[in-house]
mmCIF file of C-alpha atoms in Angstrom:
data_model
loop_
_atom_site.group_PDB
_atom_site.id
_atom_site.type_symbol
_atom_site.label_atom_id
_atom_site.label_comp_id
_atom_site.label_asym_id
_atom_site.label_seq_id
_atom_site.Cartn_x
_atom_site.Cartn_y
_atom_site.Cartn_z
ATOM 1 C CA UNK A 1 -47.721 9.388 70.647
ATOM 2 C CA UNK A 2 -50.360 7.806 67.816
ATOM 3 C CA UNK A 3 -49.260 7.627 64.749
ATOM 4 C CA UNK A 4 -51.464 7.610 61.573
ATOM 5 C CA UNK A 5 -51.056 4.599 59.745
ATOM 6 C CA UNK A 6 -54.264 4.048 57.075
ATOM 7 C CA UNK A 7 -56.759 6.378 55.918
ATOM 8 C CA UNK A 8 -60.452 4.851 56.253
ATOM 9 C CA UNK A 9 -62.042 7.682 53.450
ATOM 10 C CA UNK A 10 -63.145 6.216 50.935
ATOM 11 C CA UNK A 11 -61.960 2.927 51.699
ATOM 12 C CA UNK A 12 -64.956 -0.075 50.770
ATOM 13 C CA UNK A 13 -65.051 -1.387 53.771
ATOM 14 C CA UNK A 14 -64.224 -5.000 52.516
ATOM 15 C CA UNK A 15 -61.141 -3.465 52.490
ATOM 16 C CA UNK A 16 -61.189 -1.590 55.715
ATOM 17 C CA UNK A 17 -62.430 -5.245 57.630
ATOM 18 C CA UNK A 18 -59.424 -7.357 56.010
ATOM 19 C CA UNK A 19 -56.866 -4.844 56.928
ATOM 20 C CA UNK A 20 -58.234 -5.100 60.816
ATOM 21 C CA UNK A 21 -58.050 -8.796 60.685
ATOM 22 C CA UNK A 22 -54.888 -8.164 59.236
ATOM 23 C CA UNK A 23 -53.513 -6.344 62.229
ATOM 24 C CA UNK A 24 -55.273 -8.251 64.816
ATOM 25 C CA UNK A 25 -53.747 -11.306 63.579
ATOM 26 C CA UNK A 26 -50.467 -9.598 63.692
ATOM 27 C CA UNK A 27 -50.821 -9.022 67.400
ATOM 28 C CA UNK A 28 -50.433 -4.631 66.065
ATOM 29 C CA UNK A 29 -51.878 -1.912 68.864
ATOM 30 C CA UNK A 30 -54.028 -0.174 66.875
ATOM 31 C CA UNK A 31 -57.792 1.824 66.984
ATOM 32 C CA UNK A 32 -60.072 3.132 64.948
ATOM 33 C CA UNK A 33 -61.905 6.513 64.435
ATOM 34 C CA UNK A 34 -65.271 7.036 62.217
ATOM 35 C CA UNK A 35 -65.795 10.083 60.086
ATOM 36 C CA UNK A 36 -68.092 11.176 63.114
ATOM 37 C CA UNK A 37 -72.002 12.441 62.931
ATOM 38 C CA UNK A 38 -71.168 15.076 59.766
ATOM 39 C CA UNK A 39 -68.807 12.993 58.262
ATOM 40 C CA UNK A 40 -66.167 15.642 58.827
ATOM 41 C CA UNK A 41 -63.737 13.741 61.193
ATOM 42 C CA UNK A 42 -60.860 11.942 60.283
ATOM 43 C CA UNK A 43 -61.993 8.046 59.601
ATOM 44 C CA UNK A 44 -58.525 6.370 60.189
ATOM 45 C CA UNK A 45 -56.373 3.448 61.813
ATOM 46 C CA UNK A 46 -54.007 4.634 64.344
ATOM 47 C CA UNK A 47 -51.453 3.042 66.184
ATOM 48 C CA UNK A 48 -51.226 3.169 69.472
ATOM 49 C CA UNK A 49 -47.292 1.763 69.946
ATOM 50 C CA UNK A 50 -44.821 3.234 67.615
ATOM 51 C CA UNK A 51 -42.215 0.776 67.702
ATOM 52 C CA UNK A 52 -44.729 -1.737 65.387
ATOM 53 C CA UNK A 53 -44.952 1.389 62.602
ATOM 54 C CA UNK A 54 -42.221 -0.239 60.699
ATOM 55 C CA UNK A 55 -43.915 -4.153 60.595
ATOM 56 C CA UNK A 56 -47.650 -2.425 60.086
ATOM 57 C CA UNK A 57 -46.305 -0.236 57.264
ATOM 58 C CA UNK A 58 -44.686 -3.553 55.701
ATOM 59 C CA UNK A 59 -47.448 -5.583 55.833
ATOM 60 C CA UNK A 60 -50.085 -3.180 54.978
ATOM 61 C CA UNK A 61 -47.613 -2.602 51.571
ATOM 62 C CA UNK A 62 -48.140 -6.321 51.155
ATOM 63 C CA UNK A 63 -51.526 -6.657 51.426
ATOM 64 C CA UNK A 64 -52.403 -3.938 49.368
ATOM 65 C CA UNK A 65 -50.386 -5.192 46.331
ATOM 66 C CA UNK A 66 -51.933 -8.487 46.517
ATOM 67 C CA UNK A 67 -54.726 -6.325 46.661
ATOM 68 C CA UNK A 68 -54.757 -4.403 43.835
ATOM 69 C CA UNK A 69 -53.602 -7.691 41.887
ATOM 70 C CA UNK A 70 -56.759 -9.288 42.930
ATOM 71 C CA UNK A 71 -58.974 -6.222 42.349
ATOM 72 C CA UNK A 72 -57.043 -5.717 38.734
ATOM 73 C CA UNK A 73 -58.183 -9.826 37.851
ATOM 74 C CA UNK A 74 -61.947 -9.832 39.177
ATOM 75 C CA UNK A 75 -62.266 -6.486 37.242
ATOM 76 C CA UNK A 76 -60.809 -8.168 33.253
ATOM 77 C CA UNK A 77 -62.667 -11.879 34.137
ATOM 78 C CA UNK A 78 -65.775 -8.859 34.606
ATOM 79 C CA UNK A 79 -64.791 -7.050 31.798
ATOM 80 C CA UNK A 80 -64.395 -10.652 29.653
ATOM 81 C CA UNK A 81 -67.690 -11.534 31.125
ATOM 82 C CA UNK A 82 -69.006 -8.176 29.755
ATOM 83 C CA UNK A 83 -70.140 -7.230 33.174
ATOM 84 C CA UNK A 84 -67.788 -4.747 33.841
ATOM 85 C CA UNK A 85 -69.590 -0.922 35.234
ATOM 86 C CA UNK A 86 -69.483 1.211 32.164
ATOM 87 C CA UNK A 87 -70.017 4.972 32.238
ATOM 88 C CA UNK A 88 -73.613 4.169 29.851
ATOM 89 C CA UNK A 89 -74.091 1.197 32.145
ATOM 90 C CA UNK A 90 -73.861 3.367 35.451
ATOM 91 C CA UNK A 91 -76.375 6.804 33.257
ATOM 92 C CA UNK A 92 -78.634 4.077 32.303
ATOM 93 C CA UNK A 93 -78.773 2.536 36.175
ATOM 94 C CA UNK A 94 -79.569 6.115 37.607
ATOM 95 C CA UNK A 95 -81.517 7.648 34.576
ATOM 96 C CA UNK A 96 -84.041 9.831 37.018
ATOM 97 C CA UNK A 97 -80.923 11.358 39.146
ATOM 98 C CA UNK A 98 -79.449 11.729 35.497
ATOM 99 C CA UNK A 99 -82.536 13.508 34.918
ATOM 100 C CA UNK A 100 -82.351 15.212 37.856
ATOM 101 C CA UNK A 101 -79.191 16.796 37.676
ATOM 102 C CA UNK A 102 -79.560 17.536 34.049
ATOM 103 C CA UNK A 103 -83.072 19.499 35.104
ATOM 104 C CA UNK A 104 -80.848 21.013 37.333
ATOM 105 C CA UNK A 105 -78.291 22.369 35.638
ATOM 106 C CA UNK A 106 -80.907 23.429 32.945
ATOM 107 C CA UNK A 107 -82.482 25.682 35.312
ATOM 108 C CA UNK A 108 -79.542 27.360 36.571
ATOM 109 C CA UNK A 109 -78.392 28.224 33.203
ATOM 110 C CA UNK A 110 -81.889 29.235 31.816
ATOM 111 C CA UNK A 111 -82.051 32.205 35.198
ATOM 112 C CA UNK A 112 -77.973 33.284 34.876
ATOM 113 C CA UNK A 113 -78.477 34.095 31.174
ATOM 114 C CA UNK A 114 -82.313 35.796 32.023
ATOM 115 C CA UNK A 115 -80.797 37.541 34.776
ATOM 116 C CA UNK A 116 -78.109 38.727 32.642
ATOM 117 C CA UNK A 117 -80.378 39.618 29.840
ATOM 118 C CA UNK A 118 -82.723 41.365 32.421
ATOM 119 C CA UNK A 119 -81.058 43.803 34.340
ATOM 120 C CA UNK A 120 -76.732 44.022 32.249
ATOM 121 C CA UNK A 121 -78.075 44.780 29.009
ATOM 122 C CA UNK A 122 -80.681 47.833 27.782
ATOM 123 C CA UNK A 123 -81.416 48.861 24.786
ATOM 124 C CA UNK A 124 -81.553 53.153 24.128
#
């Protein structure tokens, strides 16, 4: 019976590729499912052989600890250089999207308030 080993939802492509390579290097038999056409299925790596489960989990645990340390070091380096992503930087980079979202929010609020005053309150 297949066993879910590693969910790929929200995982960067470089990390997913490294996990695939890690499993292949250690001759762990796995297969991959995609999110499907609409993105509602389960993208994941599955084990075919239950006897390899413990070995695969140990490898993944070690890999994830190493990846967390390397990504933290990369973030700290970018932070020291002033290149780390920030909220203000993201808002500046996506300013058109921000304006569209704010306009949509304002439109929904305006329509809601207008409908409440038109239908909800009657002055005698």
